Short mmCIF file of C-alpha atoms in Angstrom, two decimals:
data_model
loop_
_atom_site.label_atom_id
_atom_site.label_comp_id
_atom_site.label_asym_id
_atom_site.label_seq_id
_atom_site.Cartn_x
_atom_site.Cartn_y
_atom_site.Cartn_z
CA MET A 1 -105.19 -70.85 -77.16
CA ALA A 2 -109.12 -70.87 -77.82
CA ASP A 3 -111.10 -71.35 -74.55
CA PRO A 4 -114.17 -72.98 -74.68
CA ARG A 5 -115.57 -70.48 -72.09
CA ALA A 6 -115.93 -68.46 -74.31
CA THR A 7 -119.21 -66.88 -75.86
CA ASP A 8 -120.48 -68.89 -78.80
CA ALA A 9 -121.70 -67.87 -81.85
CA THR A 10 -124.67 -69.16 -81.12
CA GLY A 11 -125.20 -66.90 -78.33
CA ALA A 12 -123.29 -68.19 -74.57
CA VAL A 13 -123.38 -71.61 -75.45
CA ARG A 14 -121.17 -74.37 -74.01
CA THR A 15 -120.72 -77.39 -76.17
CA VAL A 16 -119.82 -80.37 -74.10
CA LEU A 17 -119.35 -83.79 -75.43
CA LEU A 18 -119.56 -86.93 -73.10
CA ALA A 19 -116.90 -89.77 -74.40
CA GLY A 20 -116.84 -92.25 -71.64
CA GLY A 21 -117.75 -95.50 -73.08
CA GLU A 22 -115.53 -98.37 -72.53
CA GLY A 23 -117.22 -100.55 -74.83
CA ARG A 24 -117.72 -103.39 -73.54
CA ARG A 25 -120.53 -104.66 -74.91
CA MET A 26 -118.81 -104.31 -78.42
CA GLY A 27 -116.91 -107.47 -77.62
CA PRO A 28 -113.54 -107.87 -79.23
CA LEU A 29 -114.73 -104.57 -81.51
CA GLY A 30 -114.58 -102.56 -78.57
CA THR A 31 -111.10 -104.65 -77.21
CA GLY A 32 -107.64 -102.21 -77.10
CA ARG A 33 -110.20 -99.08 -78.31
CA LEU A 34 -112.70 -96.89 -76.82
CA LYS A 35 -116.08 -97.20 -77.70
CA PRO A 36 -116.31 -93.67 -78.88
CA LEU A 37 -113.08 -95.01 -81.55
CA VAL A 38 -115.18 -97.87 -83.03
CA PRO A 39 -114.99 -97.20 -86.82
CA TYR A 40 -118.26 -96.80 -88.79
CA GLY A 41 -119.90 -96.80 -91.95
CA GLY A 42 -116.88 -97.40 -94.01
CA ALA A 43 -116.15 -93.92 -93.18
CA CYS A 44 -115.56 -92.76 -89.57
CA ARG A 45 -115.49 -93.27 -86.14
CA LEU A 46 -118.36 -93.20 -83.55
CA ILE A 47 -117.51 -89.54 -81.74
CA ASP A 48 -117.24 -88.11 -85.27
CA PHE A 49 -120.64 -88.00 -86.20
CA SER A 50 -121.59 -85.51 -82.73
CA LEU A 51 -118.47 -83.25 -83.92
CA ALA A 52 -119.35 -83.17 -87.23
CA ASN A 53 -122.57 -81.87 -86.46
CA ALA A 54 -121.01 -79.10 -83.71
CA ARG A 55 -118.86 -78.08 -86.82
CA ALA A 56 -121.90 -77.99 -89.11
CA SER A 57 -123.74 -75.94 -86.64
CA GLY A 58 -121.28 -73.39 -86.14
CA LEU A 59 -119.99 -74.36 -82.98
CA GLY A 60 -116.51 -73.74 -83.11
CA GLU A 61 -115.08 -75.29 -80.18
CA VAL A 62 -116.56 -78.44 -78.52
CA LEU A 63 -115.50 -79.48 -74.52
CA LEU A 64 -114.34 -83.24 -74.00
CA LEU A 65 -115.48 -84.62 -70.90
CA SER A 66 -114.12 -88.34 -71.04
CA GLN A 67 -112.73 -90.95 -68.19
CA TYR A 68 -111.08 -94.29 -69.68
CA GLU A 69 -107.86 -93.96 -71.64
CA GLU A 70 -108.10 -90.11 -71.80
CA ARG A 71 -104.85 -89.85 -73.58
CA GLN A 72 -105.90 -92.26 -76.35
CA LEU A 73 -108.94 -90.66 -77.39
CA MET A 74 -107.46 -86.67 -77.10
CA ASP A 75 -104.04 -88.08 -78.79
CA ASP A 76 -106.80 -89.02 -81.76
CA LEU A 77 -109.26 -86.30 -81.53
CA HIS A 78 -106.23 -83.93 -81.57
CA ARG A 79 -104.76 -85.24 -85.18
CA VAL A 80 -108.52 -85.15 -86.46
CA TRP A 81 -110.30 -82.33 -85.26
CA ASN A 82 -107.64 -79.74 -84.20
CA GLN A 83 -105.64 -78.77 -87.28
CA GLY A 84 -108.15 -76.59 -88.90
CA PRO A 85 -108.67 -72.84 -88.27
CA ASP A 86 -112.50 -73.27 -87.39
CA PHE A 87 -112.99 -76.00 -85.09
CA ARG A 88 -111.34 -77.48 -82.27
CA VAL A 89 -111.69 -79.71 -79.24
CA HIS A 90 -110.74 -78.82 -76.10
CA PHE A 91 -109.34 -80.94 -73.61
CA GLY A 92 -110.62 -79.18 -70.12
CA PRO A 93 -107.24 -79.58 -67.42
CA TYR A 94 -104.91 -81.18 -70.28
CA ASP A 95 -105.86 -78.27 -72.98
CA THR A 96 -102.67 -76.00 -72.78
CA ALA A 97 -100.30 -79.60 -73.05
CA TYR A 98 -102.33 -80.12 -76.67
CA ALA A 99 -102.52 -76.23 -77.86
CA THR A 100 -98.82 -75.81 -77.11
CA SER A 101 -97.57 -78.66 -79.30
CA GLY A 102 -99.37 -77.68 -82.33
CA ALA A 103 -99.98 -80.33 -84.70
CA ALA A 104 -97.69 -83.06 -82.77
CA LEU A 105 -98.70 -84.22 -79.88
CA PRO A 106 -97.53 -83.33 -76.47
CA ALA A 107 -94.38 -85.51 -74.73
CA GLU A 108 -96.64 -85.51 -71.32
CA LEU A 109 -99.51 -84.51 -69.72
CA PRO A 110 -100.21 -83.02 -66.32
CA ALA A 111 -100.48 -85.57 -63.49
CA ARG A 112 -104.35 -86.26 -62.34
CA THR A 113 -105.41 -84.39 -59.39
CA TRP A 114 -109.26 -85.57 -59.54
CA PRO A 115 -110.80 -88.43 -59.13
CA LEU A 116 -111.85 -90.67 -61.89
CA GLU A 117 -115.35 -89.49 -63.09
CA ARG A 118 -118.64 -92.31 -61.97
CA GLY A 119 -120.96 -91.16 -64.74
CA THR A 120 -122.06 -88.38 -67.81
CA ALA A 121 -123.38 -85.92 -64.77
CA ASP A 122 -120.06 -86.42 -62.29
CA ALA A 123 -118.27 -85.61 -65.61
CA LEU A 124 -119.64 -82.44 -65.46
CA ILE A 125 -119.39 -81.32 -62.10
CA ARG A 126 -115.82 -82.78 -61.58
CA LYS A 127 -114.75 -80.58 -64.21
CA SER A 128 -117.29 -77.64 -63.95
CA GLY A 129 -115.09 -74.84 -64.12
CA TYR A 130 -114.64 -75.49 -67.71
CA VAL A 131 -118.15 -76.34 -67.93
CA PHE A 132 -119.55 -72.99 -66.19
CA GLU A 133 -117.32 -70.61 -66.25
CA GLY A 134 -116.26 -68.10 -68.53
CA ALA A 135 -112.86 -67.30 -69.20
CA ASP A 136 -111.02 -64.08 -69.48
CA GLY A 137 -113.32 -61.71 -68.02
CA ARG A 138 -115.95 -62.89 -70.37
CA ARG A 139 -119.40 -63.91 -69.13
CA ASP A 140 -120.62 -67.18 -67.69
CA PRO A 141 -122.18 -69.33 -70.51
CA GLU A 142 -126.48 -68.94 -70.21
CA HIS A 143 -126.61 -72.49 -71.66
CA VAL A 144 -124.92 -75.81 -72.08
CA LEU A 145 -125.64 -78.14 -75.08
CA VAL A 146 -124.63 -81.90 -74.03
CA LEU A 147 -123.90 -84.26 -76.18
CA HIS A 148 -122.85 -87.96 -76.01
CA ALA A 149 -120.44 -89.79 -78.28
CA ASP A 150 -122.04 -92.64 -79.81
CA HIS A 151 -124.30 -92.07 -81.74
CA VAL A 152 -125.27 -92.12 -85.41
CA TYR A 153 -127.05 -88.75 -87.09
CA ARG A 154 -126.86 -85.88 -88.67
CA PHE A 155 -128.26 -82.51 -87.24
CA ASP A 156 -127.98 -78.91 -86.98
CA TYR A 157 -128.03 -78.17 -83.42
CA ARG A 158 -129.15 -73.97 -84.24
CA PRO A 159 -132.67 -74.85 -84.44
CA LEU A 160 -132.57 -76.70 -81.11
CA ILE A 161 -130.74 -74.09 -79.19
CA ASP A 162 -132.92 -70.81 -80.53
CA ALA A 163 -136.14 -73.05 -79.49
CA HIS A 164 -134.53 -73.84 -76.28
CA ARG A 165 -133.70 -70.22 -75.49
CA ALA A 166 -137.24 -68.68 -77.09
CA SER A 167 -139.12 -70.99 -74.32
CA GLY A 168 -137.63 -70.19 -71.43
CA ALA A 169 -137.04 -73.53 -70.57
CA ALA A 170 -134.67 -74.72 -67.37
CA LEU A 171 -133.95 -78.06 -70.34
CA THR A 172 -135.20 -78.66 -73.75
CA LEU A 173 -133.90 -82.35 -74.72
CA ALA A 174 -134.02 -83.96 -78.27
CA TYR A 175 -136.35 -87.48 -79.00
CA GLN A 176 -137.23 -89.26 -81.56
CA ARG A 177 -140.10 -91.61 -82.36
CA ILE A 178 -139.05 -95.51 -82.88
CA ASP A 179 -140.52 -98.68 -83.08
CA PRO A 180 -142.12 -99.75 -79.66
CA ARG A 181 -140.63 -102.95 -79.14
CA TRP A 182 -137.08 -101.19 -78.94
CA VAL A 183 -138.32 -98.38 -76.46
CA HIS A 184 -136.82 -100.71 -73.34
CA LEU A 185 -134.00 -99.80 -74.50
CA PHE A 186 -133.59 -96.19 -74.45
CA GLY A 187 -135.00 -93.16 -71.87
CA MET A 188 -138.55 -93.52 -72.48
CA VAL A 189 -140.28 -89.86 -72.74
CA GLU A 190 -143.90 -88.67 -72.90
CA PHE A 191 -145.32 -84.81 -73.61
CA ASP A 192 -148.12 -82.98 -72.42
CA PRO A 193 -150.70 -81.08 -75.25
CA ARG A 194 -148.37 -78.02 -74.73
CA GLY A 195 -145.40 -80.17 -75.10
CA ARG A 196 -143.78 -79.95 -71.65
CA LEU A 197 -142.24 -83.40 -70.46
CA THR A 198 -144.39 -85.18 -68.06
CA ALA A 199 -142.68 -88.70 -67.88
CA PHE A 200 -139.10 -89.67 -68.17
CA VAL A 201 -138.15 -93.34 -67.72
CA GLU A 202 -134.87 -94.94 -68.30
CA LYS A 203 -135.09 -98.27 -70.04
CA PRO A 204 -138.70 -98.64 -69.31
CA GLU A 205 -140.13 -102.53 -68.03
CA VAL A 206 -143.31 -101.41 -69.90
CA ALA A 207 -143.22 -99.12 -72.95
CA THR A 208 -146.08 -96.35 -72.67
CA SER A 209 -144.62 -94.30 -75.07
CA ASP A 210 -143.03 -95.12 -78.34
CA LEU A 211 -140.66 -91.57 -78.16
CA VAL A 212 -137.49 -91.72 -76.49
CA PHE A 213 -134.65 -89.94 -75.18
CA ALA A 214 -132.23 -88.75 -78.35
CA ALA A 215 -129.31 -88.69 -75.85
CA PHE A 216 -128.62 -84.62 -76.52
CA CYS A 217 -130.19 -81.74 -74.86
CA VAL A 218 -129.52 -78.46 -73.79
CA PHE A 219 -129.73 -76.76 -70.01
CA ASP A 220 -130.18 -73.54 -69.00
CA ALA A 221 -126.47 -73.30 -67.16
CA ALA A 222 -127.68 -71.89 -63.87
CA VAL A 223 -130.38 -74.77 -63.14
CA LEU A 224 -127.75 -77.60 -64.42
CA ARG A 225 -125.19 -76.54 -61.97
CA ARG A 226 -127.60 -75.67 -59.45
CA TYR A 227 -128.86 -79.62 -59.96
CA LEU A 228 -125.65 -81.13 -59.91
CA GLU A 229 -124.62 -79.59 -56.76
CA LEU A 230 -127.79 -80.91 -54.61
CA LEU A 231 -127.34 -84.31 -56.33
CA ASP A 232 -123.53 -84.22 -55.56
CA GLY A 233 -122.98 -86.41 -52.58
CA THR A 234 -126.15 -88.11 -52.35
CA GLY A 235 -127.08 -91.51 -53.23
CA TRP A 236 -126.85 -90.92 -56.58
CA GLN A 237 -126.09 -92.64 -59.80
CA HIS A 238 -124.17 -89.87 -60.88
CA ASP A 239 -125.66 -90.02 -64.27
CA ILE A 240 -127.79 -87.26 -66.49
CA SER A 241 -130.91 -89.45 -67.52
CA ARG A 242 -131.04 -91.34 -64.32
CA ASP A 243 -130.54 -88.51 -61.73
CA VAL A 244 -130.37 -85.23 -62.94
CA ILE A 245 -133.63 -84.76 -65.90
CA PRO A 246 -135.95 -86.83 -63.29
CA ALA A 247 -134.80 -84.68 -60.39
CA MET A 248 -135.76 -82.04 -62.25
CA LEU A 249 -138.98 -83.00 -63.54
CA ALA A 250 -140.30 -84.47 -59.97
CA ALA A 251 -139.03 -80.22 -59.45
CA GLY A 252 -141.71 -79.33 -61.60
CA GLU A 253 -139.09 -77.62 -63.69
CA HIS A 254 -140.16 -76.56 -67.41
CA ILE A 255 -138.56 -78.97 -69.85
CA ARG A 256 -139.54 -79.02 -73.33
CA GLY A 257 -138.58 -81.55 -76.12
CA HIS A 258 -137.41 -81.32 -79.87
CA GLU A 259 -138.15 -83.75 -82.41
CA VAL A 260 -135.15 -85.38 -84.37
CA ALA A 261 -136.52 -85.92 -87.70
CA GLY A 262 -134.56 -88.42 -89.99
CA HIS A 263 -132.28 -91.05 -89.55
CA TRP A 264 -130.70 -91.43 -85.72
CA GLU A 265 -129.25 -94.58 -83.82
CA ASP A 266 -127.58 -95.54 -80.56
CA ILE A 267 -125.28 -97.73 -81.33
CA GLY A 268 -124.65 -100.16 -78.08
CA THR A 269 -124.22 -103.74 -78.95
CA VAL A 270 -122.47 -105.21 -81.55
CA GLU A 271 -125.40 -106.82 -82.74
CA ARG A 272 -126.91 -103.39 -83.27
CA TYR A 273 -124.00 -102.17 -84.92
CA HIS A 274 -124.14 -104.88 -87.28
CA ARG A 275 -127.58 -104.43 -88.01
CA ALA A 276 -126.83 -101.15 -88.56
CA HIS A 277 -124.08 -101.65 -91.25
CA LEU A 278 -126.36 -104.27 -92.86
CA ALA A 279 -129.07 -101.90 -93.69
CA LEU A 280 -126.42 -99.33 -94.80
CA ALA A 281 -125.77 -102.37 -97.70
CA ALA A 282 -129.55 -102.39 -98.52
CA SER A 283 -129.58 -99.65 -100.61
CA PRO A 284 -127.85 -95.90 -101.72
CA THR A 285 -130.76 -94.57 -99.50
CA ALA A 286 -131.24 -96.77 -96.30
CA GLY A 287 -129.97 -95.18 -92.90
CA LEU A 288 -127.82 -92.50 -93.06
CA PRO A 289 -126.27 -92.71 -96.79
CA VAL A 290 -122.10 -92.80 -96.55
CA GLY A 291 -121.82 -89.52 -98.63
CA ARG A 292 -123.81 -87.76 -95.58
CA MET A 293 -121.04 -89.05 -93.05
CA PRO A 294 -118.42 -87.48 -92.27
CA TRP A 295 -114.95 -89.11 -93.40
CA THR A 296 -112.38 -89.26 -90.90
CA VAL A 297 -111.00 -92.53 -91.77
CA ALA A 298 -108.79 -91.77 -94.70
CA PRO A 299 -110.58 -89.08 -95.76
CA ASP A 300 -109.05 -88.77 -99.62
CA VAL A 301 -110.18 -92.09 -100.67
CA ARG A 302 -113.61 -91.76 -101.96
CA ARG A 303 -116.16 -94.58 -100.67
CA ALA A 304 -119.83 -95.65 -102.53
CA TRP A 305 -122.63 -97.52 -102.45
CA VAL A 306 -122.62 -100.26 -105.44
CA SER A 307 -125.35 -101.98 -106.86
CA ASP A 308 -123.87 -104.71 -108.85
CA HIS A 309 -120.36 -104.53 -110.71
CA PHE A 310 -116.74 -106.37 -110.64
CA GLY A 311 -117.47 -109.07 -107.94
CA VAL A 312 -119.28 -106.30 -105.59
CA ARG A 313 -122.85 -106.44 -105.05
CA ALA A 314 -125.04 -104.14 -103.31
CA SER A 315 -122.24 -102.87 -100.75
CA VAL A 316 -120.50 -99.68 -99.49
CA VAL A 317 -116.97 -100.12 -100.76
CA PRO A 318 -113.57 -97.57 -100.89
CA ALA A 319 -112.33 -96.61 -104.30
CA ASP A 320 -108.83 -98.65 -103.00
CA LEU A 321 -110.38 -101.64 -102.71
CA VAL A 322 -108.18 -104.64 -104.16
CA ASN A 323 -110.76 -107.53 -104.78
CA ASP A 324 -110.02 -110.43 -106.09
CA GLY A 325 -113.17 -112.33 -104.95
CA ARG A 326 -116.75 -111.23 -103.99
CA VAL A 327 -118.15 -108.89 -101.49
CA GLU A 328 -121.98 -108.92 -101.41
CA ASP A 329 -124.45 -107.29 -98.78
CA SER A 330 -121.27 -105.58 -96.76
CA VAL A 331 -119.64 -102.46 -95.52
CA LEU A 332 -115.50 -102.19 -96.65
CA PHE A 333 -113.00 -99.70 -94.99
CA PRO A 334 -110.34 -98.29 -96.95
CA GLY A 335 -107.56 -100.25 -97.23
CA VAL A 336 -109.27 -103.88 -97.34
CA ARG A 337 -107.99 -106.68 -99.83
CA ILE A 338 -110.08 -109.29 -100.88
CA GLY A 339 -107.99 -112.95 -101.69
CA ALA A 340 -108.76 -114.53 -104.71
CA GLY A 341 -111.89 -116.77 -104.80
CA ALA A 342 -112.56 -115.22 -101.11
CA ARG A 343 -116.23 -114.34 -100.37
CA VAL A 344 -117.56 -111.54 -98.02
CA ARG A 345 -121.52 -111.57 -97.16
CA ARG A 346 -123.48 -109.34 -94.83
CA SER A 347 -120.34 -108.41 -92.99
CA VAL A 348 -118.53 -105.43 -91.81
CA VAL A 349 -114.69 -105.22 -92.66
CA LEU A 350 -112.55 -102.90 -90.97
CA PRO A 351 -109.67 -100.54 -92.26
CA GLY A 352 -106.69 -102.29 -93.59
CA ALA A 353 -107.68 -105.64 -92.99
CA ARG A 354 -107.13 -108.85 -95.20
CA ILE A 355 -109.23 -111.50 -96.46
CA PRO A 356 -107.09 -114.59 -97.60
CA ALA A 357 -107.59 -116.37 -100.36
CA GLY A 358 -110.47 -119.21 -100.39
CA ALA A 359 -111.71 -117.62 -97.09
CA ASP A 360 -115.81 -117.87 -96.74
CA ILE A 361 -116.46 -114.69 -94.30
CA ASP A 362 -120.68 -114.59 -93.50
CA SER A 363 -122.43 -112.29 -91.18
CA ALA A 364 -119.23 -110.98 -88.94
CA VAL A 365 -117.34 -108.12 -88.33
CA VAL A 366 -113.31 -108.57 -89.27
CA LEU A 367 -111.32 -106.72 -87.49
CA GLU A 368 -108.05 -104.38 -88.43
CA ASP A 369 -106.03 -107.55 -87.29
CA GLY A 370 -107.74 -110.24 -89.35
CA HIS A 371 -109.91 -111.39 -86.56
CA ILE A 372 -113.03 -112.54 -87.09
CA GLN A 373 -116.19 -111.21 -84.58
CA GLN A 374 -119.18 -112.86 -85.41
CA THR A 375 -122.34 -112.03 -84.09
CA ASP A 376 -123.57 -114.97 -82.79
CA ILE A 377 -120.60 -117.32 -81.96
CA GLN A 378 -117.26 -116.59 -80.54
CA PRO A 379 -115.02 -115.07 -83.12
CA THR A 380 -111.99 -117.06 -84.38
CA ASP A 381 -108.72 -116.00 -85.90
CA LEU A 382 -108.73 -115.42 -89.87
CA ARG A 383 -105.29 -116.19 -90.01
CA GLN A 384 -105.97 -119.64 -88.84
CA THR A 385 -108.07 -120.31 -92.23
CA ALA A 386 -104.83 -119.82 -94.36
CA SER A 387 -101.81 -120.19 -92.59
CA GLY A 388 -99.22 -118.35 -94.13
CA ILE A 389 -101.09 -115.06 -95.21
CA ARG A 390 -99.96 -112.06 -92.74
CA GLU A 391 -102.49 -109.40 -91.32
CA THR A 392 -101.62 -106.26 -90.91
CA GLU A 393 -103.06 -103.13 -88.90
CA GLY A 394 -105.75 -101.20 -90.30
CA ALA A 395 -105.34 -97.68 -91.01
CA ARG A 396 -105.66 -94.79 -88.23
CA ALA A 397 -107.67 -91.79 -89.13
#
């Protein structure tokens, strides 16, 4: 059985994935599912980007640190990511149950004996044995790569890890340059001419920089553990961005930045989710093209951007689409069926959804069960538009 406390091929690096979001700001799209499992891009779920990046970077194992609905998340990730020989997700105190069940799911899990984690930093310290300690006589990790589960990007983590090790920094954080209008939504960062961090402000009221924390970073393991232990039991917010990084900066720790080139996007609300999909539909090269995404939803079904062909214009669609209507400027997942005369515009249609004949859908997210979630009004039930049409659940990855 593999253990995340083993030395990784990249050199004593422990990779942890923080996946605690409930998805409340996603509205009905997040109801009944965790935010990391929200479908994205006609291809995958949000959590799959970080996992695919880790696998492509030669990181053979990722330690999952979750909080809400752990069983739902672990079952899903075990089915999707733990069936091959070269990569797996480790489930900490629950891992033995999954590792010994093979491709099946465990009948039961050990009872939780620790309190619920209250934030990203709390998750690290409550499961510190899996994060900071070696196993089977192996040395403790030298570095901890911290990832989050709700960002859209493809990235090779190896240059980041190499730069961190070469600099001797206590922390190297990834950052990206964005439109200054949106800096207030993120952790703003500033650096001096030597590349050292001089300011870190979570969601600033006034932006003095156009650089933001890209929500993944590499810590010196011993330094991270020391700050977690110093903060634990104080009046902290149990958060990496609000507590740990500011404390390290205030203490004069050596913190450096590593720029993220290319597409990177934070999907925090259903409005941003919808806007990101409209960008995908705009052109085959806009945003992160579907061909570069991990295909974890119906992976054997081809999908592509279509310019104008057989009732589809400027949209990302799957090869199994059954379309008797018209689709424009939209992103559709596998298993979707469009009824006769129906029209779908500027929308996202999730796996397996059925659009009834004659329906007119505009600027919405159509959920697997047929409910419509508008981006600006309360969701309605698509099934009410055509009585007698029975909606079905979407396909699961």
